[in-house]
Amino acid sequence: MTLLPSMVPPDYPAYAQTIIDEGIRIVETAGNSPGPIITQLKRAGVTVLHKCTSIRHALSAVKLGVDFLSIDGFECAGHVGESDITNFILLSRARQEIKIPFIASGGFADGQGLAAALCLGASGINMGTRFMCTVEAPLHENIKKTIVKSDENQTALVLRRWRNTSRLFKNKVTEEALKIERTSTTGEFSEVAPYVSGKRGKEVFSNGDPEHGVWTTGQVMGLIHDIPTCDVLVKRIEKEAETVLNERAALVVPESKL
């Protein structure tokens, strides 16, 4: 449940109440001023995972009583925050500062990444773009193929001027939005709004045209080279992580053998 800045914000408490009424027991929250929503969910006995892009926000979420955190590095798709800290530093800072469990998000697609996240203090990883590119993902096949053939350079940061920065796939729509963002003399969001329409972005996933609108994807595209089933992907990641952790452990020479 992401609370986004909006000229006409939706009724977030009503959404939260629907979640509670439907018996959903675990909810991810994110975005601006989530305190009232987190309180509402926690009072109903819901387990809350809060997504953060900075240590400051993570510590605030801990004070609000969340159960665990998703620490999102600058590499991630969608809302990257405004601090631009990549996961190599952000996860280590979380390990130093955060006293509740956290998972790592942004830039993960394989077992090597999982192993790295575990070594940096995370309890696991969260994958968005990687799961978009699986057989079961409810996306048009052409979008999955676009992710496979793209690399880490094919994303764009849009809406930074309005402190609502989002990492999106780099296409003609994001380029036009960026042009307006950089050259507008009024700074009115209404100028760029038609180009960052969520409706057009949603249509991308059904019509298969990667140029139709804005859509979120992470730099991790550079690590994605196939479209497996979720079962194959997860088992592969588990095997890769186990292998790499065992290989690295073998580098440690007992003092008695030195």
PDB file of C-alpha atoms in Angstrom:
ATOM      1  CA  MET A   1       0.000   0.000   0.000  1.00  0.00           C
ATOM      2  CA  THR A   2       1.884   3.045  -1.281  1.00  0.00           C
ATOM      3  CA  LEU A   3       0.895   6.526  -0.093  1.00  0.00           C
ATOM      4  CA  LEU A   4       1.805   8.898  -2.896  1.00  0.00           C
ATOM      5  CA  PRO A   5       1.660  12.683  -3.096  1.00  0.00           C
ATOM      6  CA  SER A   6      -1.430  13.640  -5.061  1.00  0.00           C
ATOM      7  CA  MET A   7      -3.534  16.680  -5.837  1.00  0.00           C
ATOM      8  CA  VAL A   8      -6.579  14.617  -4.863  1.00  0.00           C
ATOM      9  CA  PRO A   9      -5.351  11.775  -2.617  1.00  0.00           C
ATOM     10  CA  PRO A  10      -7.457   8.622  -2.443  1.00  0.00           C
ATOM     11  CA  ASP A  11      -9.153   7.527   0.772  1.00  0.00           C
ATOM     12  CA  TYR A  12      -6.209   5.554   2.148  1.00  0.00           C
ATOM     13  CA  PRO A  13      -7.907   4.733   5.490  1.00  0.00           C
ATOM     14  CA  ALA A  14     -10.785   3.177   3.550  1.00  0.00           C
ATOM     15  CA  TYR A  15      -8.319   1.060   1.560  1.00  0.00           C
ATOM     16  CA  ALA A  16      -6.667  -0.033   4.801  1.00  0.00           C
ATOM     17  CA  GLN A  17     -10.027  -0.944   6.316  1.00  0.00           C
ATOM     18  CA  THR A  18     -10.872  -3.043   3.256  1.00  0.00           C
ATOM     19  CA  ILE A  19      -7.564  -4.866   3.663  1.00  0.00           C
ATOM     20  CA  ILE A  20      -8.447  -5.564   7.290  1.00  0.00           C
ATOM     21  CA  ASP A  21     -12.012  -6.633   6.462  1.00  0.00           C
ATOM     22  CA  GLU A  22     -10.742  -9.051   3.810  1.00  0.00           C
ATOM     23  CA  GLY A  23      -8.537 -10.773   6.368  1.00  0.00           C
ATOM     24  CA  ILE A  24      -5.188  -9.953   4.788  1.00  0.00           C
ATOM     25  CA  ARG A  25      -2.542 -10.571   7.424  1.00  0.00           C
ATOM     26  CA  ILE A  26       0.659  -9.138   5.911  1.00  0.00           C
ATOM     27  CA  VAL A  27       0.822  -5.715   4.229  1.00  0.00           C
ATOM     28  CA  GLU A  28       3.656  -3.698   2.695  1.00  0.00           C
ATOM     29  CA  THR A  29       3.410   0.049   3.219  1.00  0.00           C
ATOM     30  CA  ALA A  30       5.438   2.820   1.622  1.00  0.00           C
ATOM     31  CA  GLY A  31       5.338   6.507   0.865  1.00  0.00           C
ATOM     32  CA  ASN A  32       4.562   9.779   2.620  1.00  0.00           C
ATOM     33  CA  SER A  33       3.368  10.050   6.233  1.00  0.00           C
ATOM     34  CA  PRO A  34       2.353   6.391   6.671  1.00  0.00           C
ATOM     35  CA  GLY A  35       1.929   6.672  10.444  1.00  0.00           C
ATOM     36  CA  PRO A  36      -1.907   6.694  10.640  1.00  0.00           C
ATOM     37  CA  ILE A  37      -2.203   3.803   8.182  1.00  0.00           C
ATOM     38  CA  ILE A  38       0.436   1.741  10.006  1.00  0.00           C
ATOM     39  CA  THR A  39      -1.362   2.371  13.307  1.00  0.00           C
ATOM     40  CA  GLN A  40      -4.692   1.365  11.766  1.00  0.00           C
ATOM     41  CA  LEU A  41      -3.234  -1.877  10.402  1.00  0.00           C
ATOM     42  CA  LYS A  42      -1.310  -2.764  13.565  1.00  0.00           C
ATOM     43  CA  ARG A  43      -4.395  -2.263  15.760  1.00  0.00           C
ATOM     44  CA  ALA A  44      -6.100  -4.913  13.637  1.00  0.00           C
ATOM     45  CA  GLY A  45      -3.234  -7.352  14.162  1.00  0.00           C
ATOM     46  CA  VAL A  46      -1.800  -7.016  10.656  1.00  0.00           C
ATOM     47  CA  THR A  47       1.927  -7.678  10.163  1.00  0.00           C
ATOM     48  CA  VAL A  48       3.429  -4.608   8.493  1.00  0.00           C
ATOM     49  CA  LEU A  49       6.454  -4.519   6.205  1.00  0.00           C
ATOM     50  CA  HIS A  50       7.494  -0.937   5.456  1.00  0.00           C
ATOM     51  CA  LYS A  51       9.569   0.005   2.419  1.00  0.00           C
ATOM     52  CA  CYS A  52      12.271   2.649   2.954  1.00  0.00           C
ATOM     53  CA  THR A  53      14.888   4.330   0.775  1.00  0.00           C
ATOM     54  CA  SER A  54      16.824   5.945   3.619  1.00  0.00           C
ATOM     55  CA  ILE A  55      17.967   5.052   7.135  1.00  0.00           C
ATOM     56  CA  ARG A  56      16.173   8.105   8.508  1.00  0.00           C
ATOM     57  CA  HIS A  57      12.838   6.866   7.220  1.00  0.00           C
ATOM     58  CA  ALA A  58      13.616   3.327   8.361  1.00  0.00           C
ATOM     59  CA  LEU A  59      14.217   4.477  11.933  1.00  0.00           C
ATOM     60  CA  SER A  60      10.975   6.452  11.856  1.00  0.00           C
ATOM     61  CA  ALA A  61       9.104   3.351  10.683  1.00  0.00           C
ATOM     62  CA  VAL A  62      10.599   1.311  13.522  1.00  0.00           C
ATOM     63  CA  LYS A  63       9.260   3.881  16.000  1.00  0.00           C
ATOM     64  CA  LEU A  64       5.825   3.486  14.406  1.00  0.00           C
ATOM     65  CA  GLY A  65       5.914  -0.209  15.281  1.00  0.00           C
ATOM     66  CA  VAL A  66       6.398  -1.928  11.921  1.00  0.00           C
ATOM     67  CA  ASP A  67       7.397  -5.586  12.098  1.00  0.00           C
ATOM     68  CA  PHE A  68      10.136  -5.582   9.483  1.00  0.00           C
ATOM     69  CA  LEU A  69      11.510  -3.434   6.702  1.00  0.00           C
ATOM     70  CA  SER A  70      12.327  -3.463   3.016  1.00  0.00           C
ATOM     71  CA  ILE A  71      15.474  -1.433   2.420  1.00  0.00           C
ATOM     72  CA  ASP A  72      15.354  -0.135  -1.163  1.00  0.00           C
ATOM     73  CA  GLY A  73      18.554   1.018  -2.818  1.00  0.00           C
ATOM     74  CA  PHE A  74      18.831   3.627  -5.541  1.00  0.00           C
ATOM     75  CA  GLU A  75      19.027   0.835  -8.145  1.00  0.00           C
ATOM     76  CA  CYS A  76      15.384  -0.092  -7.632  1.00  0.00           C
ATOM     77  CA  ALA A  77      12.493   0.414 -10.015  1.00  0.00           C
ATOM     78  CA  GLY A  78       9.740   2.915  -9.305  1.00  0.00           C
ATOM     79  CA  HIS A  79      10.056   5.328  -6.395  1.00  0.00           C
ATOM     80  CA  VAL A  80      13.751   5.550  -5.509  1.00  0.00           C
ATOM     81  CA  GLY A  81      13.483   8.304  -2.892  1.00  0.00           C
ATOM     82  CA  GLU A  82      15.616  11.431  -2.975  1.00  0.00           C
ATOM     83  CA  SER A  83      18.827  10.387  -1.213  1.00  0.00           C
ATOM     84  CA  ASP A  84      20.427   8.342  -4.051  1.00  0.00           C
ATOM     85  CA  ILE A  85      22.157   5.805  -1.798  1.00  0.00           C
ATOM     86  CA  THR A  86      22.917   2.468  -3.454  1.00  0.00           C
ATOM     87  CA  ASN A  87      22.389  -0.828  -1.679  1.00  0.00           C
ATOM     88  CA  PHE A  88      26.039  -1.560  -0.963  1.00  0.00           C
ATOM     89  CA  ILE A  89      26.059   1.330   1.515  1.00  0.00           C
ATOM     90  CA  LEU A  90      22.386   1.409   2.448  1.00  0.00           C
ATOM     91  CA  LEU A  91      22.232  -2.237   3.557  1.00  0.00           C
ATOM     92  CA  SER A  92      25.391  -1.911   5.619  1.00  0.00           C
ATOM     93  CA  ARG A  93      24.001   1.190   7.301  1.00  0.00           C
ATOM     94  CA  ALA A  94      20.775  -0.697   7.994  1.00  0.00           C
ATOM     95  CA  ARG A  95      22.815  -3.494   9.582  1.00  0.00           C
ATOM     96  CA  GLN A  96      24.443  -0.918  11.858  1.00  0.00           C
ATOM     97  CA  GLU A  97      21.304   1.007  12.806  1.00  0.00           C
ATOM     98  CA  ILE A  98      18.206  -1.176  12.485  1.00  0.00           C
ATOM     99  CA  LYS A  99      17.250  -3.537  15.311  1.00  0.00           C
ATOM    100  CA  ILE A 100      14.445  -5.379  13.505  1.00  0.00           C
ATOM    101  CA  PRO A 101      14.736  -7.735  10.494  1.00  0.00           C
ATOM    102  CA  PHE A 102      14.991  -6.249   7.005  1.00  0.00           C
ATOM    103  CA  ILE A 103      15.080  -7.515   3.451  1.00  0.00           C
ATOM    104  CA  ALA A 104      17.020  -6.016   0.566  1.00  0.00           C
ATOM    105  CA  SER A 105      15.268  -4.557  -2.474  1.00  0.00           C
ATOM    106  CA  GLY A 106      16.595  -3.074  -5.703  1.00  0.00           C
ATOM    107  CA  GLY A 107      19.127  -4.664  -8.035  1.00  0.00           C
ATOM    108  CA  PHE A 108      18.592  -8.342  -7.203  1.00  0.00           C
ATOM    109  CA  ALA A 109      18.068 -11.082  -9.772  1.00  0.00           C
ATOM    110  CA  ASP A 110      20.317 -14.023  -8.914  1.00  0.00           C
ATOM    111  CA  GLY A 111      21.918 -16.075  -6.180  1.00  0.00           C
ATOM    112  CA  GLN A 112      25.055 -13.998  -6.125  1.00  0.00           C
ATOM    113  CA  GLY A 113      22.933 -11.001  -5.208  1.00  0.00           C
ATOM    114  CA  LEU A 114      21.126 -12.986  -2.525  1.00  0.00           C
ATOM    115  CA  ALA A 115      24.443 -14.087  -1.025  1.00  0.00           C
ATOM    116  CA  ALA A 116      25.704 -10.496  -1.023  1.00  0.00           C
ATOM    117  CA  ALA A 117      22.528  -9.218   0.657  1.00  0.00           C
ATOM    118  CA  LEU A 118      22.774 -11.868   3.382  1.00  0.00           C
ATOM    119  CA  CYS A 119      26.412 -10.958   4.019  1.00  0.00           C
ATOM    120  CA  LEU A 120      25.457  -7.286   4.301  1.00  0.00           C
ATOM    121  CA  GLY A 121      22.896  -8.062   6.996  1.00  0.00           C
ATOM    122  CA  ALA A 122      19.606  -8.601   5.182  1.00  0.00           C
ATOM    123  CA  SER A 123      17.330 -11.556   5.955  1.00  0.00           C
ATOM    124  CA  GLY A 124      16.509 -12.023   2.282  1.00  0.00           C
ATOM    125  CA  ILE A 125      15.828 -10.220  -0.972  1.00  0.00           C
ATOM    126  CA  ASN A 126      12.804  -8.715  -2.681  1.00  0.00           C
ATOM    127  CA  MET A 127      12.636  -8.851  -6.493  1.00  0.00           C
ATOM    128  CA  GLY A 128      10.290  -6.854  -8.703  1.00  0.00           C
ATOM    129  CA  THR A 129      11.731  -6.524 -12.199  1.00  0.00           C
ATOM    130  CA  ARG A 130      13.119 -10.081 -12.080  1.00  0.00           C
ATOM    131  CA  PHE A 131       9.669 -11.534 -11.295  1.00  0.00           C
ATOM    132  CA  MET A 132       8.121  -9.365 -14.024  1.00  0.00           C
ATOM    133  CA  CYS A 133      10.228 -11.404 -16.412  1.00  0.00           C
ATOM    134  CA  THR A 134       8.847 -14.863 -15.551  1.00  0.00           C
ATOM    135  CA  VAL A 135       6.382 -17.151 -17.304  1.00  0.00           C
ATOM    136  CA  GLU A 136       3.680 -16.555 -14.687  1.00  0.00           C
ATOM    137  CA  ALA A 137       3.898 -12.741 -14.624  1.00  0.00           C
ATOM    138  CA  PRO A 138       0.648 -11.242 -16.008  1.00  0.00           C
ATOM    139  CA  LEU A 139       2.481  -9.047 -18.534  1.00  0.00           C
ATOM    140  CA  HIS A 140       2.472  -9.055 -22.316  1.00  0.00           C
ATOM    141  CA  GLU A 141       5.222 -11.328 -23.638  1.00  0.00           C
ATOM    142  CA  ASN A 142       6.740  -8.457 -25.612  1.00  0.00           C
ATOM    143  CA  ILE A 143       7.421  -6.509 -22.405  1.00  0.00           C
ATOM    144  CA  LYS A 144       9.212  -9.516 -20.942  1.00  0.00           C
ATOM    145  CA  LYS A 145      11.314  -9.803 -24.103  1.00  0.00           C
ATOM    146  CA  THR A 146      12.056  -6.067 -23.900  1.00  0.00           C
ATOM    147  CA  ILE A 147      13.430  -6.528 -20.377  1.00  0.00           C
ATOM    148  CA  VAL A 148      15.629  -9.420 -21.536  1.00  0.00           C
ATOM    149  CA  LYS A 149      17.172  -7.475 -24.399  1.00  0.00           C
ATOM    150  CA  SER A 150      17.632  -4.266 -22.375  1.00  0.00           C
ATOM    151  CA  ASP A 151      20.516  -3.453 -20.055  1.00  0.00           C
ATOM    152  CA  GLU A 152      21.288  -1.407 -16.944  1.00  0.00           C
ATOM    153  CA  ASN A 153      21.551   1.808 -18.965  1.00  0.00           C
ATOM    154  CA  GLN A 154      17.963   1.798 -20.201  1.00  0.00           C
ATOM    155  CA  THR A 155      16.183   3.453 -17.292  1.00  0.00           C
ATOM    156  CA  ALA A 156      15.437   7.127 -16.619  1.00  0.00           C
ATOM    157  CA  LEU A 157      14.805   9.121 -13.434  1.00  0.00           C
ATOM    158  CA  VAL A 158      11.646  11.180 -13.855  1.00  0.00           C
ATOM    159  CA  LEU A 159       9.820  13.686 -11.588  1.00  0.00           C
ATOM    160  CA  ARG A 160      12.873  14.663  -9.539  1.00  0.00           C
ATOM    161  CA  ARG A 161      11.859  18.292  -9.889  1.00  0.00           C
ATOM    162  CA  TRP A 162       8.765  17.539  -7.818  1.00  0.00           C
ATOM    163  CA  ARG A 163      10.637  15.319  -5.316  1.00  0.00           C
ATOM    164  CA  ASN A 164       8.693  12.285  -6.461  1.00  0.00           C
ATOM    165  CA  THR A 165      11.534  10.634  -8.352  1.00  0.00           C
ATOM    166  CA  SER A 166      10.687   7.423 -10.203  1.00  0.00           C
ATOM    167  CA  ARG A 167      12.959   5.077 -12.128  1.00  0.00           C
ATOM    168  CA  LEU A 168      11.196   4.194 -15.373  1.00  0.00           C
ATOM    169  CA  PHE A 169      12.006   2.403 -18.594  1.00  0.00           C
ATOM    170  CA  LYS A 170      13.750   4.789 -20.961  1.00  0.00           C
ATOM    171  CA  ASN A 171      11.458   5.322 -23.949  1.00  0.00           C
ATOM    172  CA  LYS A 172      10.076   8.189 -26.010  1.00  0.00           C
ATOM    173  CA  VAL A 173       7.476   9.049 -23.368  1.00  0.00           C
ATOM    174  CA  THR A 174       9.960   9.316 -20.501  1.00  0.00           C
ATOM    175  CA  GLU A 175      12.289  11.335 -22.744  1.00  0.00           C
ATOM    176  CA  GLU A 176       9.490  13.792 -23.481  1.00  0.00           C
ATOM    177  CA  ALA A 177       8.584  13.991 -19.792  1.00  0.00           C
ATOM    178  CA  LEU A 178      12.223  14.713 -18.935  1.00  0.00           C
ATOM    179  CA  LYS A 179      12.410  17.405 -21.596  1.00  0.00           C
ATOM    180  CA  ILE A 180       9.407  19.194 -20.081  1.00  0.00           C
ATOM    181  CA  GLU A 181      10.773  18.713 -16.564  1.00  0.00           C
ATOM    182  CA  ARG A 182      14.091  20.331 -17.503  1.00  0.00           C
ATOM    183  CA  THR A 183      12.783  23.189 -19.616  1.00  0.00           C
ATOM    184  CA  SER A 184       9.484  24.207 -18.000  1.00  0.00           C
ATOM    185  CA  THR A 185       9.535  27.784 -16.748  1.00  0.00           C
ATOM    186  CA  THR A 186       6.406  27.391 -14.632  1.00  0.00           C
ATOM    187  CA  GLY A 187       7.270  24.172 -12.839  1.00  0.00           C
ATOM    188  CA  GLU A 188       3.615  23.182 -12.965  1.00  0.00           C
ATOM    189  CA  PHE A 189       3.119  19.430 -12.615  1.00  0.00           C
ATOM    190  CA  SER A 190       0.147  19.653 -14.965  1.00  0.00           C
ATOM    191  CA  GLU A 191       2.579  20.123 -17.859  1.00  0.00           C
ATOM    192  CA  VAL A 192       4.143  16.722 -17.387  1.00  0.00           C
ATOM    193  CA  ALA A 193       1.114  14.868 -15.979  1.00  0.00           C
ATOM    194  CA  PRO A 194      -0.171  13.523 -19.338  1.00  0.00           C
ATOM    195  CA  TYR A 195       3.201  11.878 -19.985  1.00  0.00           C
ATOM    196  CA  VAL A 196       3.438  10.092 -16.623  1.00  0.00           C
ATOM    197  CA  SER A 197      -0.140   8.835 -16.632  1.00  0.00           C
ATOM    198  CA  GLY A 198      -0.548   5.636 -14.680  1.00  0.00           C
ATOM    199  CA  LYS A 199      -3.352   4.620 -17.026  1.00  0.00           C
ATOM    200  CA  ARG A 200      -1.029   4.648 -20.039  1.00  0.00           C
ATOM    201  CA  GLY A 201       1.611   2.824 -18.050  1.00  0.00           C
ATOM    202  CA  LYS A 202      -0.810   0.060 -17.112  1.00  0.00           C
ATOM    203  CA  GLU A 203      -1.821  -0.330 -20.749  1.00  0.00           C
ATOM    204  CA  VAL A 204       1.812  -1.081 -21.659  1.00  0.00           C
ATOM    205  CA  PHE A 205       1.571  -4.384 -19.809  1.00  0.00           C
ATOM    206  CA  SER A 206      -1.512  -5.458 -21.759  1.00  0.00           C
ATOM    207  CA  ASN A 207      -0.811  -4.103 -25.254  1.00  0.00           C
ATOM    208  CA  GLY A 208       2.889  -5.028 -25.288  1.00  0.00           C
ATOM    209  CA  ASP A 209       4.104  -1.692 -26.669  1.00  0.00           C
ATOM    210  CA  PRO A 210       7.088  -0.557 -24.543  1.00  0.00           C
ATOM    211  CA  GLU A 211       6.834   2.943 -26.062  1.00  0.00           C
ATOM    212  CA  HIS A 212       3.138   3.474 -25.251  1.00  0.00           C
ATOM    213  CA  GLY A 213       3.611   4.981 -21.795  1.00  0.00           C
ATOM    214  CA  VAL A 214       5.808   5.106 -18.717  1.00  0.00           C
ATOM    215  CA  TRP A 215       6.459   1.860 -16.848  1.00  0.00           C
ATOM    216  CA  THR A 216       8.692   1.000 -13.942  1.00  0.00           C
ATOM    217  CA  THR A 217      11.752  -1.179 -14.263  1.00  0.00           C
ATOM    218  CA  GLY A 218      15.079  -1.327 -12.466  1.00  0.00           C
ATOM    219  CA  GLN A 219      18.731  -1.252 -13.446  1.00  0.00           C
ATOM    220  CA  VAL A 220      18.692  -4.986 -12.739  1.00  0.00           C
ATOM    221  CA  MET A 221      17.540  -5.447 -16.349  1.00  0.00           C
ATOM    222  CA  GLY A 222      21.227  -5.829 -17.150  1.00  0.00           C
ATOM    223  CA  LEU A 223      21.282  -9.082 -15.142  1.00  0.00           C
ATOM    224  CA  ILE A 224      18.171 -10.632 -16.686  1.00  0.00           C
ATOM    225  CA  HIS A 225      18.705 -12.884 -19.698  1.00  0.00           C
ATOM    226  CA  ASP A 226      15.772 -15.310 -19.744  1.00  0.00           C
ATOM    227  CA  ILE A 227      12.083 -15.824 -18.919  1.00  0.00           C
ATOM    228  CA  PRO A 228      11.923 -18.819 -16.550  1.00  0.00           C
ATOM    229  CA  THR A 229       9.053 -20.104 -14.455  1.00  0.00           C
ATOM    230  CA  CYS A 230       9.022 -18.848 -10.861  1.00  0.00           C
ATOM    231  CA  ASP A 231       9.837 -22.362  -9.678  1.00  0.00           C
ATOM    232  CA  VAL A 232      12.924 -22.600 -11.891  1.00  0.00           C
ATOM    233  CA  LEU A 233      14.027 -19.068 -10.970  1.00  0.00           C
ATOM    234  CA  VAL A 234      13.750 -19.500  -7.206  1.00  0.00           C
ATOM    235  CA  LYS A 235      15.466 -22.894  -7.184  1.00  0.00           C
ATOM    236  CA  ARG A 236      18.254 -21.519  -9.384  1.00  0.00           C
ATOM    237  CA  ILE A 237      18.777 -18.554  -7.069  1.00  0.00           C
ATOM    238  CA  GLU A 238      18.894 -20.851  -4.037  1.00  0.00           C
ATOM    239  CA  LYS A 239      21.504 -23.096  -5.700  1.00  0.00           C
ATOM    240  CA  GLU A 240      23.613 -20.135  -6.864  1.00  0.00           C
ATOM    241  CA  ALA A 241      23.584 -18.555  -3.410  1.00  0.00           C
ATOM    242  CA  GLU A 242      24.524 -21.806  -1.680  1.00  0.00           C
ATOM    243  CA  THR A 243      27.344 -22.399  -4.166  1.00  0.00           C
ATOM    244  CA  VAL A 244      28.842 -18.937  -3.910  1.00  0.00           C
ATOM    245  CA  LEU A 245      28.624 -18.855  -0.091  1.00  0.00           C
ATOM    246  CA  ASN A 246      30.365 -22.232   0.138  1.00  0.00           C
ATOM    247  CA  GLU A 247      33.041 -21.119  -2.322  1.00  0.00           C
ATOM    248  CA  ARG A 248      33.755 -17.956  -0.366  1.00  0.00           C
ATOM    249  CA  ALA A 249      33.763 -19.825   2.965  1.00  0.00           C
ATOM    250  CA  ALA A 250      36.450 -22.088   1.536  1.00  0.00           C
ATOM    251  CA  LEU A 251      38.728 -19.040   1.227  1.00  0.00           C
ATOM    252  CA  VAL A 252      38.948 -18.834   5.023  1.00  0.00           C
ATOM    253  CA  VAL A 253      42.020 -20.740   6.216  1.00  0.00           C
ATOM    254  CA  PRO A 254      41.915 -21.951   9.833  1.00  0.00           C
ATOM    255  CA  GLU A 255      44.626 -20.364  11.956  1.00  0.00           C
ATOM    256  CA  SER A 256      45.990 -23.818  12.797  1.00  0.00           C
ATOM    257  CA  LYS A 257      46.892 -24.339   9.130  1.00  0.00           C
ATOM    258  CA  LEU A 258      48.722 -21.066   8.675  1.00  0.00           C
TER     259      LEU A 258
END
